[in-house]
């Protein structure tokens, strides 16, 4: 007897199996459980227009018949400051933000890096129950209502904003493809203008907040530089959100969000931009890398956007090219083996070995000159490796960097078509690659992952700029659909009717292309709520069925 038959075998052995299964259509049940619910998680460096993005998402989704509910993680921190014993200092704007960051860090330290995401999940589940009632996952639920009531759950929670990578990981684990992470970014000079509201923050305060927000040196801190690259869609806003250019910034948000939601709901024919194509090629190329530190990919295009070559970081091999691919020419009759770091005895990173050697030599010299005692030698070495610029050295890696690999390839096949071309790289270029890209005649460099230790603009401020209207080679945050969602979002499905004409759903009727079943989500949320309920954490008010705030006092979960 099959496993399935054993599971539903009747006490009356004479009763045919079909008698117990004929009324259950599993395909229908699975399809009926698909939910149009969405969760949007915003992530971006301080000073980027995150709040305005949340507002424009609400406006955009109104056209699709959605109710949008905001969840501000800063408010979750604010109403739980008593729990961590860090009151918010409202004496000035800087102190208020600084203590809010510290309170959030302490919440994560005590209750886990993803605790704010857990509170947001509890809020989302509670809102659903209040608006749509309890969901039963028993079989035949779908058949009771052919127009399954799940499909009426046109609600989107916008989480503003995720600052720790573990928060995003948990949200994605619970909601799957229904979770859309949007990275919002403005160049640093624009962010400073957004934060400069008269009397609010000094330039010194702004610099400290930007540095802290980028990445604190502990796992439970804010770390936008690690979280931001994991987003599904990137929104670059090149104008200040305050002052005379505010309408331009809002206009950028409106236009880009409309395009993105047309992709999500397949309500328009949308093709990838040349930039999206090139960055997808770069991300694909990165998967060739066997580097032990990180996989980086790059793509070079002509000035007009034609893809010329791709590259990735890996060890060069005799005969030209990199290990893992055939050599450009044969220099020996012997078949070459794989001599990359991972394949060597001990599998150690040579860059790390050399950095440790430098630290050892420095401390050894200080000990020999009696500046340090021998008892503190190892502690001093560890301190140098952790808290000095030695840890950021990259000069001793055996790998050719992705940008250089791509430029070499493009130069071989395209010659001077590289001049005035563009480079797309998954990681912000290091200073070494940046200077070579400038020398190669590249006009624009696009990146996804910030590379905080890069000295590119500091050492080459005369040739590189992050300002849109600045002089020199432009270093620009990538804008558009992330490579991780490129295939599924640009997969259009069928666009024509049986009569052979274009057939697109109306916005208020279209379902998102995320295809997530609601059956598992409430159960997963219940587990999170059970954990939150065991603490004294407080949650904000539930929303009513009409979407207005309940007037009750915030209570513990």
Coordinates of N, CA and C in Angstrom, one line a residue, residues 394-395 401 404 429-437 454 456 460:
X394 N 44.3 44.8 0.6 CA 43.9 43.9 -0.5 C 45.0 43.6 -1.5
X395 N 46.2 44.2 -1.2 CA 47.3 44.1 -2.2 C 47.9 42.7 -2.4
X401 N 41.2 41.1 -10.1 CA 39.9 41.6 -9.7 C 38.9 41.5 -10.9
X404 N 39.2 44.2 -13.7 CA 40.4 44.1 -14.5 C 40.2 42.9 -15.5
X429 N 34.2 49.4 -6.6 CA 35.6 49.1 -6.9 C 36.6 49.6 -5.9
X430 N 37.6 48.8 -5.7 CA 38.7 49.2 -4.8 C 39.5 50.3 -5.5
X431 N 40.4 51.0 -4.8 CA 41.2 52.1 -5.4 C 42.1 51.6 -6.5
X432 N 42.6 50.4 -6.4 CA 43.5 49.9 -7.5 C 42.7 49.7 -8.8
X433 N 41.5 49.1 -8.7 CA 40.7 48.9 -9.9 C 40.2 50.3 -10.5
X434 N 39.8 51.2 -9.5 CA 39.3 52.4 -9.9 C 40.3 53.2 -10.8
X435 N 41.5 53.2 -10.4 CA 42.5 54.0 -11.1 C 42.8 53.4 -12.5
X436 N 42.7 52.1 -12.6 CA 42.9 51.4 -13.9 C 41.7 51.7 -14.8
X437 N 40.5 51.7 -14.2 CA 39.3 52.0 -15.0 C 39.3 53.4 -15.6
X454 N 37.0 51.1 0.5 CA 37.6 51.6 -0.8 C 38.1 53.0 -0.6
X456 N 38.9 54.8 -3.3 CA 38.8 55.3 -4.7 C 38.7 56.8 -4.8
X460 N 41.6 59.5 -5.6 CA 41.4 60.0 -7.0 C 40.3 61.0 -7.2

